[in-house]
PDB file of C-alpha atoms in Angstrom:
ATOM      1  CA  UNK F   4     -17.946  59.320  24.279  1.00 35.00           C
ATOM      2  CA  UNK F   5     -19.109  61.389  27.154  1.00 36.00           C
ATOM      3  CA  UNK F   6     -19.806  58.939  29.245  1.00 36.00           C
ATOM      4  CA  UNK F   7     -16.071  57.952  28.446  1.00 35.00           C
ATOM      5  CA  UNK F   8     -14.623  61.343  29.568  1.00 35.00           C
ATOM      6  CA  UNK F   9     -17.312  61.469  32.602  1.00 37.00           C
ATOM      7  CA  UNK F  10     -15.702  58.019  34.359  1.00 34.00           C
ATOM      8  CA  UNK F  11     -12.351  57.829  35.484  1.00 36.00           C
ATOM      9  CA  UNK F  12     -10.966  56.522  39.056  1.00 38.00           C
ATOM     10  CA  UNK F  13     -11.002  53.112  40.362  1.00 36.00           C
ATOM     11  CA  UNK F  14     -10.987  51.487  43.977  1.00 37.00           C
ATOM     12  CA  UNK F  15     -11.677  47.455  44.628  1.00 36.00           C
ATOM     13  CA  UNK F  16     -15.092  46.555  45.830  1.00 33.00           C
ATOM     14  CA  UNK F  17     -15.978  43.079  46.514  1.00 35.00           C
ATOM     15  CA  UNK F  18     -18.327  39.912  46.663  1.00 32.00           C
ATOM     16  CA  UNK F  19     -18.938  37.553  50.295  1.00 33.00           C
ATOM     17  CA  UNK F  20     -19.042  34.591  51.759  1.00 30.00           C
ATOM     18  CA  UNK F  21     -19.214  34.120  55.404  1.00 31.00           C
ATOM     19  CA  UNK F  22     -16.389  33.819  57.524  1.00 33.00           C
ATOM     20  CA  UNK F  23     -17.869  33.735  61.724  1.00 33.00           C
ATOM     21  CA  UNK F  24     -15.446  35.585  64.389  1.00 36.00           C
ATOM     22  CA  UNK F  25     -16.441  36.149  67.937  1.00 40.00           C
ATOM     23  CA  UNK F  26     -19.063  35.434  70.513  1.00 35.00           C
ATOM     24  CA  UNK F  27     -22.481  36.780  69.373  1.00 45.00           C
ATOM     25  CA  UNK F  28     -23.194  34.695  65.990  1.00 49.00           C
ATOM     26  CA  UNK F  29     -22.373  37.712  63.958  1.00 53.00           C
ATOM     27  CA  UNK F  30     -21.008  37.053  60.545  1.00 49.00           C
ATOM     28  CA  UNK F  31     -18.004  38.587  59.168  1.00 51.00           C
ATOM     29  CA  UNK F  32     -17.316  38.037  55.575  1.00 47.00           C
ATOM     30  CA  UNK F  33     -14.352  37.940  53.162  1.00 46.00           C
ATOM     31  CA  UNK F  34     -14.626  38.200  48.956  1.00 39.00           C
ATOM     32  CA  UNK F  35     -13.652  35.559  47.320  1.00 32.00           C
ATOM     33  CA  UNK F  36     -14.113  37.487  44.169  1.00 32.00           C
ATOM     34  CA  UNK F  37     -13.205  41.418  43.457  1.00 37.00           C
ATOM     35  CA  UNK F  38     -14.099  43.009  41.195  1.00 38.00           C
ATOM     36  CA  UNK F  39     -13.222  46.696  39.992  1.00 43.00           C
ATOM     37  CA  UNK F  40     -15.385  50.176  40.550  1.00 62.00           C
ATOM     38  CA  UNK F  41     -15.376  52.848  38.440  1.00 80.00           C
ATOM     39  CA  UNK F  42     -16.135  56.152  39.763  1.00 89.00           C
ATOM     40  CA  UNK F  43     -18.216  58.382  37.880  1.00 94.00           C
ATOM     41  CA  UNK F  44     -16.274  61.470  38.145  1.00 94.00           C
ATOM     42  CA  UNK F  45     -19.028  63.495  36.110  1.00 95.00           C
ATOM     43  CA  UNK F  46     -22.092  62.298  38.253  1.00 95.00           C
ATOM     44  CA  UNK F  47     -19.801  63.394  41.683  1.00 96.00           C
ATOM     45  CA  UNK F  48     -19.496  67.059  39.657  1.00 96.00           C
ATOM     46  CA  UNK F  49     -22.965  67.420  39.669  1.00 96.00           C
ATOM     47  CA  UNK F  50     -23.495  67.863  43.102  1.00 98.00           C
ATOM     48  CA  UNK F  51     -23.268  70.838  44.177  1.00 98.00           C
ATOM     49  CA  UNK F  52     -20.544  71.690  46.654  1.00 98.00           C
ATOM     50  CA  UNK F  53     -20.836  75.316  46.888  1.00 98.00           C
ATOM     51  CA  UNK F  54     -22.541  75.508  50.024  1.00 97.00           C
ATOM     52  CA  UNK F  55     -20.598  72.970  51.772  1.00 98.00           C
ATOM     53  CA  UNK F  56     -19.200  73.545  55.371  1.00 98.00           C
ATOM     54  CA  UNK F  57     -15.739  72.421  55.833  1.00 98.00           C
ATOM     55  CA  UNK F  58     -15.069  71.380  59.436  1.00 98.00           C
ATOM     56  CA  UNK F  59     -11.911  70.320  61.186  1.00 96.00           C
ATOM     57  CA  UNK F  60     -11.397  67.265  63.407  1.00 93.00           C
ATOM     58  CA  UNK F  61     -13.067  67.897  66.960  1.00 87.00           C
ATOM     59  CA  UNK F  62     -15.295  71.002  65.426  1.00 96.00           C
ATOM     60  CA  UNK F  63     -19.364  69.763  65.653  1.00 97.00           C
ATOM     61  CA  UNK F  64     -21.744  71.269  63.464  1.00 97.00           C
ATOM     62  CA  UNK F  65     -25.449  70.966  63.474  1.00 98.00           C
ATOM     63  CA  UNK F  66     -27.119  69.169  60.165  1.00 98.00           C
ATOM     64  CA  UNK F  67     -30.522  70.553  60.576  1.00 97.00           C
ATOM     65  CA  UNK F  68     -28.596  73.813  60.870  1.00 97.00           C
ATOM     66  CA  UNK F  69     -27.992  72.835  56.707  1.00 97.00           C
ATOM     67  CA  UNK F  70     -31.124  71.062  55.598  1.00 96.00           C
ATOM     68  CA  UNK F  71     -34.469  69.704  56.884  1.00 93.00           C
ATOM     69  CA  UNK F  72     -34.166  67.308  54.453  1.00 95.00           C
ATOM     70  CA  UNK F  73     -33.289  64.719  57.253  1.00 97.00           C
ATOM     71  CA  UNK F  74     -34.948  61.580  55.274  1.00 97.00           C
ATOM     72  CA  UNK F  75     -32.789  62.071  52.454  1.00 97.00           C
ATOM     73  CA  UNK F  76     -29.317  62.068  54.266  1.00 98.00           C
ATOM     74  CA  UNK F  77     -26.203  60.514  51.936  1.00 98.00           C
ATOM     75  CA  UNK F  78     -23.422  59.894  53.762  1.00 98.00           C
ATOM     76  CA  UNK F  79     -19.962  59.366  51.235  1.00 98.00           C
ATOM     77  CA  UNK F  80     -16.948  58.529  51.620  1.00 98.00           C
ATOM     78  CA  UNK F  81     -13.755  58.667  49.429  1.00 97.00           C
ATOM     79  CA  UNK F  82     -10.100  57.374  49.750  1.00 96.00           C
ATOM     80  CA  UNK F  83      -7.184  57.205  47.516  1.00 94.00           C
ATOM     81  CA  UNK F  84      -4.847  53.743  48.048  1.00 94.00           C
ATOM     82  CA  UNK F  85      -1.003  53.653  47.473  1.00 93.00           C
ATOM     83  CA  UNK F  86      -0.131  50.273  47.469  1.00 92.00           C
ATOM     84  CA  UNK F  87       2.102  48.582  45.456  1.00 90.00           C
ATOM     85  CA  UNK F  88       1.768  45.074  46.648  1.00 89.00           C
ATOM     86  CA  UNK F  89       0.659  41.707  45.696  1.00 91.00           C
ATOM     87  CA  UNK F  90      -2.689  41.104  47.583  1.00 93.00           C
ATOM     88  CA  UNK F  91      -5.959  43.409  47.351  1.00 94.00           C
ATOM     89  CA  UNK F  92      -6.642  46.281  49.155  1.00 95.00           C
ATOM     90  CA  UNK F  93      -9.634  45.951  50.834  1.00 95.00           C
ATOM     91  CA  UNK F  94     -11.470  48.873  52.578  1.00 96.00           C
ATOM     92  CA  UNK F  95     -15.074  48.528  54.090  1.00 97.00           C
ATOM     93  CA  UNK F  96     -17.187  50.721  55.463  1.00 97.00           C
ATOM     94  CA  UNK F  97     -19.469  50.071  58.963  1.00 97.00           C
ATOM     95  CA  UNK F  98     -22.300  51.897  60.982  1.00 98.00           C
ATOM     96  CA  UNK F  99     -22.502  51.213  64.429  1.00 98.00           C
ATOM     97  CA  UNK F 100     -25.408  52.416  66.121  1.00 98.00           C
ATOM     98  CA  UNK F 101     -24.924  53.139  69.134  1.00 97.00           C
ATOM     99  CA  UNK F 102     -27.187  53.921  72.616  1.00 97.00           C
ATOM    100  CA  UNK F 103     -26.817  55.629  75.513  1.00 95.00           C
ATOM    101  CA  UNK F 104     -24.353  53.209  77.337  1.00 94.00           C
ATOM    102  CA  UNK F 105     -22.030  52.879  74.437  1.00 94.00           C
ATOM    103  CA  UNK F 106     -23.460  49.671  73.264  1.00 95.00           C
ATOM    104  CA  UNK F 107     -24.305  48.607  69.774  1.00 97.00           C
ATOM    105  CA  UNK F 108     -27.006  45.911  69.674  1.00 95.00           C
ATOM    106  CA  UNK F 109     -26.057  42.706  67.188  1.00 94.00           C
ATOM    107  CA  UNK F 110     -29.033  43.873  64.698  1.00 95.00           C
ATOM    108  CA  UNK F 111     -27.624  47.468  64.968  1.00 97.00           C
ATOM    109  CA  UNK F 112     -24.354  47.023  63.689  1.00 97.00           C
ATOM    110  CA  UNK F 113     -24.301  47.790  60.324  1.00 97.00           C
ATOM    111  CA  UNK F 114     -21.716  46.077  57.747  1.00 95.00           C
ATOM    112  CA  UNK F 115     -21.753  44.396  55.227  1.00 92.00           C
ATOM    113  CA  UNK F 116     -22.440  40.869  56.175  1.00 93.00           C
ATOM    114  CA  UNK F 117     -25.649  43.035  57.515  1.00 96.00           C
ATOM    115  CA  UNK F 118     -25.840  46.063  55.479  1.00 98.00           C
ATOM    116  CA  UNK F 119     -28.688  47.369  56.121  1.00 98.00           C
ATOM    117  CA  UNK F 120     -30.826  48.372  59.634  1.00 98.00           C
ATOM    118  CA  UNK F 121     -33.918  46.420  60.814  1.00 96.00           C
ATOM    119  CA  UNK F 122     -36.084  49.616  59.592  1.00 95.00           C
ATOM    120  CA  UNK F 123     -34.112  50.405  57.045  1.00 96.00           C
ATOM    121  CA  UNK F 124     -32.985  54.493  58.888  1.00 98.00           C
ATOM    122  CA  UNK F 125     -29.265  53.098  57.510  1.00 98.00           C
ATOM    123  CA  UNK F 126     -28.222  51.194  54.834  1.00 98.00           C
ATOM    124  CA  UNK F 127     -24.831  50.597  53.530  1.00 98.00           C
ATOM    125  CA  UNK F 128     -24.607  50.750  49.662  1.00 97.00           C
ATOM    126  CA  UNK F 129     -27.915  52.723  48.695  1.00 98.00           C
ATOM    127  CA  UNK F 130     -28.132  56.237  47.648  1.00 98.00           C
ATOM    128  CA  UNK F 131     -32.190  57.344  47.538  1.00 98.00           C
ATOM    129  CA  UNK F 132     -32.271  56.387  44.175  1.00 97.00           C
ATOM    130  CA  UNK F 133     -30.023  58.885  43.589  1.00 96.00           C
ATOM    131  CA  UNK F 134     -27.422  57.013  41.301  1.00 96.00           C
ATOM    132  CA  UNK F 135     -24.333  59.018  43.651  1.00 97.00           C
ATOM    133  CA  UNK F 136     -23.205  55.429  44.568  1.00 97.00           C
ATOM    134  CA  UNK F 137     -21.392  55.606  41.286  1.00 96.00           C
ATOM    135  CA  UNK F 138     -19.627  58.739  42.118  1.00 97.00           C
ATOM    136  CA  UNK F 139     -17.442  57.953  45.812  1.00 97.00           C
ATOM    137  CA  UNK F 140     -16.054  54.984  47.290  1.00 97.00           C
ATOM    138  CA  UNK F 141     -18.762  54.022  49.775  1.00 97.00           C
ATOM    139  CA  UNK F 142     -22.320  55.473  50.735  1.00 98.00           C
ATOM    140  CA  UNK F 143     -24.576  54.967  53.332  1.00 98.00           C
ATOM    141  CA  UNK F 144     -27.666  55.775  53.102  1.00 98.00           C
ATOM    142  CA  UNK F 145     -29.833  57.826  55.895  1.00 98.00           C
ATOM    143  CA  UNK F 146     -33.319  58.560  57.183  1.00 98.00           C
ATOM    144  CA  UNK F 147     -32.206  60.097  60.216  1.00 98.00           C
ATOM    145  CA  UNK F 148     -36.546  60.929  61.421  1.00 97.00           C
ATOM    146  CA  UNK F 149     -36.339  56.876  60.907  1.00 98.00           C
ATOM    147  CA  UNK F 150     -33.906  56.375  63.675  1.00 98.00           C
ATOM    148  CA  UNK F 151     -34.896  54.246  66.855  1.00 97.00           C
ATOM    149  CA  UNK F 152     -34.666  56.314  69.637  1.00 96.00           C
ATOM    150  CA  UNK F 153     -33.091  54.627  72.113  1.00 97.00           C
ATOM    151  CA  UNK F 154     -29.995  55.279  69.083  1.00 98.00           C
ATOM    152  CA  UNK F 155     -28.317  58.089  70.681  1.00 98.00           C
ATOM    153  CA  UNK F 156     -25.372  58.005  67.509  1.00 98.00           C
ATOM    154  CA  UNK F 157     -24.170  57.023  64.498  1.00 98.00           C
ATOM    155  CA  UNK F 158     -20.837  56.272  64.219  1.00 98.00           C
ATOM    156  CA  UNK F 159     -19.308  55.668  61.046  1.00 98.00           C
ATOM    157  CA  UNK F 160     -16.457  53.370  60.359  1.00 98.00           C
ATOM    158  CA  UNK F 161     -13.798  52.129  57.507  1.00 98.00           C
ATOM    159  CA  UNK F 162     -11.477  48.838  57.963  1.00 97.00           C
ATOM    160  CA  UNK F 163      -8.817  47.479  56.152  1.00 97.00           C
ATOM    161  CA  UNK F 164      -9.809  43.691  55.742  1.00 94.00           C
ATOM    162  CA  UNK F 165      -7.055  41.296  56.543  1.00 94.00           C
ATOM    163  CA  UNK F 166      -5.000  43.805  56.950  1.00 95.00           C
ATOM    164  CA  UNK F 167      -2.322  42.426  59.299  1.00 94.00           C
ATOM    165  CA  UNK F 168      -1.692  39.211  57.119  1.00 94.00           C
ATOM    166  CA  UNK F 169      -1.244  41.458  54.166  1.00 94.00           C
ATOM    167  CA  UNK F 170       0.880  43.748  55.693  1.00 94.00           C
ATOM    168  CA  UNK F 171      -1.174  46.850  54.995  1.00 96.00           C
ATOM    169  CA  UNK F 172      -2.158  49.819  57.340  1.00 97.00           C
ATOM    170  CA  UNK F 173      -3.760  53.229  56.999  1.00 97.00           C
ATOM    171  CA  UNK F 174      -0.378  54.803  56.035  1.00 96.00           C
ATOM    172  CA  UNK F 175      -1.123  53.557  52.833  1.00 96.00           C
ATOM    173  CA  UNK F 176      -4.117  55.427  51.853  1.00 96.00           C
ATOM    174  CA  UNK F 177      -4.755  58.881  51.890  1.00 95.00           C
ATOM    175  CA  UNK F 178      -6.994  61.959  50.312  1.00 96.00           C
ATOM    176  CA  UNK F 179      -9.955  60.794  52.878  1.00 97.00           C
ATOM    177  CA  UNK F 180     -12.695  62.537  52.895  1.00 98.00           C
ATOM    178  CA  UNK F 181     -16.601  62.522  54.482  1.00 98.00           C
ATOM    179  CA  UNK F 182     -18.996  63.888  52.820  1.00 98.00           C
ATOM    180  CA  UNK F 183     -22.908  64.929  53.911  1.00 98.00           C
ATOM    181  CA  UNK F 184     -25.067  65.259  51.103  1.00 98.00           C
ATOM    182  CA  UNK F 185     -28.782  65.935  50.330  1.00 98.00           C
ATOM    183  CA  UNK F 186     -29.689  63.118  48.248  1.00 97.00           C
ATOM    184  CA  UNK F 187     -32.382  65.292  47.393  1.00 96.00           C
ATOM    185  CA  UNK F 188     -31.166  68.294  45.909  1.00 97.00           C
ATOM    186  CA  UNK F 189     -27.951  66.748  45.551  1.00 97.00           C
ATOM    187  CA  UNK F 190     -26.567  69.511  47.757  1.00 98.00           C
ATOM    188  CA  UNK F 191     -23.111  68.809  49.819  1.00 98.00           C
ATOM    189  CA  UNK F 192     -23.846  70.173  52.549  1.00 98.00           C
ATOM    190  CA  UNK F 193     -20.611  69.387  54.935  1.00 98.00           C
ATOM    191  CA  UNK F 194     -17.493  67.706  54.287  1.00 98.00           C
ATOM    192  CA  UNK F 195     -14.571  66.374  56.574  1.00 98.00           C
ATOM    193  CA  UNK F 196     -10.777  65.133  55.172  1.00 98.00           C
ATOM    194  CA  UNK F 197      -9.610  62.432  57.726  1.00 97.00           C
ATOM    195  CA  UNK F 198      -6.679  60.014  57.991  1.00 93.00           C
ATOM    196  CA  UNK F 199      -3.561  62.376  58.104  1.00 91.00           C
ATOM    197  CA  UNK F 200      -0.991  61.037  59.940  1.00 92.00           C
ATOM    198  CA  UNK F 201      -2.285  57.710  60.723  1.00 95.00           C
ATOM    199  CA  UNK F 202       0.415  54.692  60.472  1.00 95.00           C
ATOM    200  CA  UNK F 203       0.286  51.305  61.875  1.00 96.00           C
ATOM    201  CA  UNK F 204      -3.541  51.813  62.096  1.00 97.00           C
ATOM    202  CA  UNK F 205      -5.712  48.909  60.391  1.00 97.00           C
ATOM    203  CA  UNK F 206      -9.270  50.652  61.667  1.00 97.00           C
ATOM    204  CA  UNK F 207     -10.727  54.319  61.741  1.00 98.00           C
ATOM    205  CA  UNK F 208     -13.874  56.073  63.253  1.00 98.00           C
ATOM    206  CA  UNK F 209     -14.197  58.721  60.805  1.00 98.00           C
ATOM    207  CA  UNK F 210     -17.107  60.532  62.437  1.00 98.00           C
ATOM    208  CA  UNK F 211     -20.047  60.263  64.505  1.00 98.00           C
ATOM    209  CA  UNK F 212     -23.862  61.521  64.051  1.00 98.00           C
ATOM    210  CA  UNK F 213     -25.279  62.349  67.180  1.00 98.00           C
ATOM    211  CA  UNK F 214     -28.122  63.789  68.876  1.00 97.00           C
ATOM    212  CA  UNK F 215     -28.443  67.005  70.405  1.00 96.00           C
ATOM    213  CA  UNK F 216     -31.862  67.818  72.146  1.00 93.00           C
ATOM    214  CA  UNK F 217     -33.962  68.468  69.038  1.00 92.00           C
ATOM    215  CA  UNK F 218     -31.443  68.211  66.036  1.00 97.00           C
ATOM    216  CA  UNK F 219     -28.695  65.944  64.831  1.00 98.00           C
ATOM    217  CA  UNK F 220     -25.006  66.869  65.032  1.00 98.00           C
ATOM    218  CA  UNK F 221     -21.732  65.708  63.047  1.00 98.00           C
ATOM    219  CA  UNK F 222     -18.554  65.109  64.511  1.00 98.00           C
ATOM    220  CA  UNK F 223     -15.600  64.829  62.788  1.00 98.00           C
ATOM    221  CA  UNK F 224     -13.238  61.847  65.002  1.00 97.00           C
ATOM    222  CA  UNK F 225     -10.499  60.505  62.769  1.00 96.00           C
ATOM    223  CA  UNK F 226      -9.220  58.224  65.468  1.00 96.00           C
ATOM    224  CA  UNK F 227      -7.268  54.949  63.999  1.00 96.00           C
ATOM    225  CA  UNK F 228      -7.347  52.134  65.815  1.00 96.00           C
ATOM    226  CA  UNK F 229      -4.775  48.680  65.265  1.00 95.00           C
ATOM    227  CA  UNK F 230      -6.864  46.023  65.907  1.00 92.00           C
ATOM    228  CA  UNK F 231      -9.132  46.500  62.576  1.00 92.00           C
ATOM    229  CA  UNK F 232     -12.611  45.563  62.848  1.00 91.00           C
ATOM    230  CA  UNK F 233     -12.780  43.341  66.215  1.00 91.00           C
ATOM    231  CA  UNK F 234     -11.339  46.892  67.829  1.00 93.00           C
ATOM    232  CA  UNK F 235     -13.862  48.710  66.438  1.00 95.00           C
ATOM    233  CA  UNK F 236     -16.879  46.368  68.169  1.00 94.00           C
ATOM    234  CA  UNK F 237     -14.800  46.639  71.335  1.00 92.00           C
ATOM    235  CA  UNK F 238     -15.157  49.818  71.306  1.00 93.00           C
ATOM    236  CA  UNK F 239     -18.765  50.409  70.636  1.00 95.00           C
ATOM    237  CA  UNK F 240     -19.862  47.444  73.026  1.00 92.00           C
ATOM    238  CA  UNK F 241     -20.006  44.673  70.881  1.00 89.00           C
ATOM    239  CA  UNK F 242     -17.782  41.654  72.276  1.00 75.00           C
ATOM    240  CA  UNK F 243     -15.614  39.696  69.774  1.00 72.00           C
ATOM    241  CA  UNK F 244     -12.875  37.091  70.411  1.00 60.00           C
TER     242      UNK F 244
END
């Protein structure tokens, strides 16, 4: 059927429960459950890529340079895993958003034992209605005129879960890639590949949305850190034990 030769590609996605780490009552969780996605590889053809800016690590680019859509803002992300082992392979995707000191308030750190913002400017898992959750590994959705403004960025975030215990690291995915879309029009608008060359890394700030006077900015980080998730809060001013 078509809808046969329009799906193809898999990656692990998973159910919680609630497992607490560190010092400010926020709740990590762990699947007990996974179950498989199927990406729909016709759906992710019809968005357009044609237009789509293709920037390097370090090179920031404006996004209201590419659309004034900013209410409508799909953030997606894509991996490809190469592990051979025993255990799952989990990846996860978090938001922290971050002020002007380089702290990320509990409520503001988005994940997915809290996946979606107090107004609802990010939210892990939606699309806009837009169905292009099927289509990628992970999506975030954006209303970027929706976010507080004390929130000077956005940066966004993948982990390997339990990765030390299964003996799994960042060398063992690859074919990363970030994509800004227009939910909307279901334009791509810019697109990042990240992760070459990482290792021993468990964690990995892919990129960061940021203001800049009047507009909002991408940049492309692809910085791994070992550590996984608790290095990640460390980093962005959350404390964890």
């Amino acid at each position: 059927t078509a809808a046969q030769q329009g799906i193809n590609n898999t990656s692990t996605i998973t159910n919680n429960s609630s497992q607490r780490i560190g010092t400010q009552n926020i709740q990590f969780t762990q699947s007990t459950s996974v179950v498989r996605k199927t990406k729909d590889i016709a759906l992710k053809n019809s968005v357009n890529t044609s237009g789509s800016t293709s920037i390097m690590r370090g090179q920031k680019i404006s996004i209201n340079s590419k659309t004034q859509n900013l209410s409508k803002i799909l953030i997606a992300i894509e991996w490809n895993v190469d592990y051979r082992g025993s255990e799952e392979f989990d990846l996860d995707t978090s938001v922290f958003m971050v002020d002007g000191n380089n702290n990320t308030a509990e409520e503001d750190f988005i994940f997915y034992g809290n996946p979606k913002s107090k107004n609802g400017s990010v939210s892990i898992g939606e699309d806009h209605n837009s169905s292009l959750k099927r289509a990628y590994d992970s999506v975030v959705q954006l209303n970027l005129d929706k976010v507080p403004m004390n929130i000077e960025k956005l940066a966004f975030t993948v982990t390997i879960y339990d990765a030390d215990k299964r003996y799994q690291s960042f060398k063992q995915v690859s074919g990363g890639c970030f994509r800004i879309i227009d939910a909307q029009t279901k334009n791509e608008l810019i697109n990042y590949k990240f992760g070459d060359g990482l290792t021993s890394e468990t964690a990995i700030v892919v990129a960061e949305v940021y203001r800049y006077k009047n507009e909002w900015k991408v940049n492309p980080i692809g910085n791994g850190f070992n550590g996984g998730l608790e290095a990640l809060c460390n980093n962005y001013g959350i404390e964890v034990e």
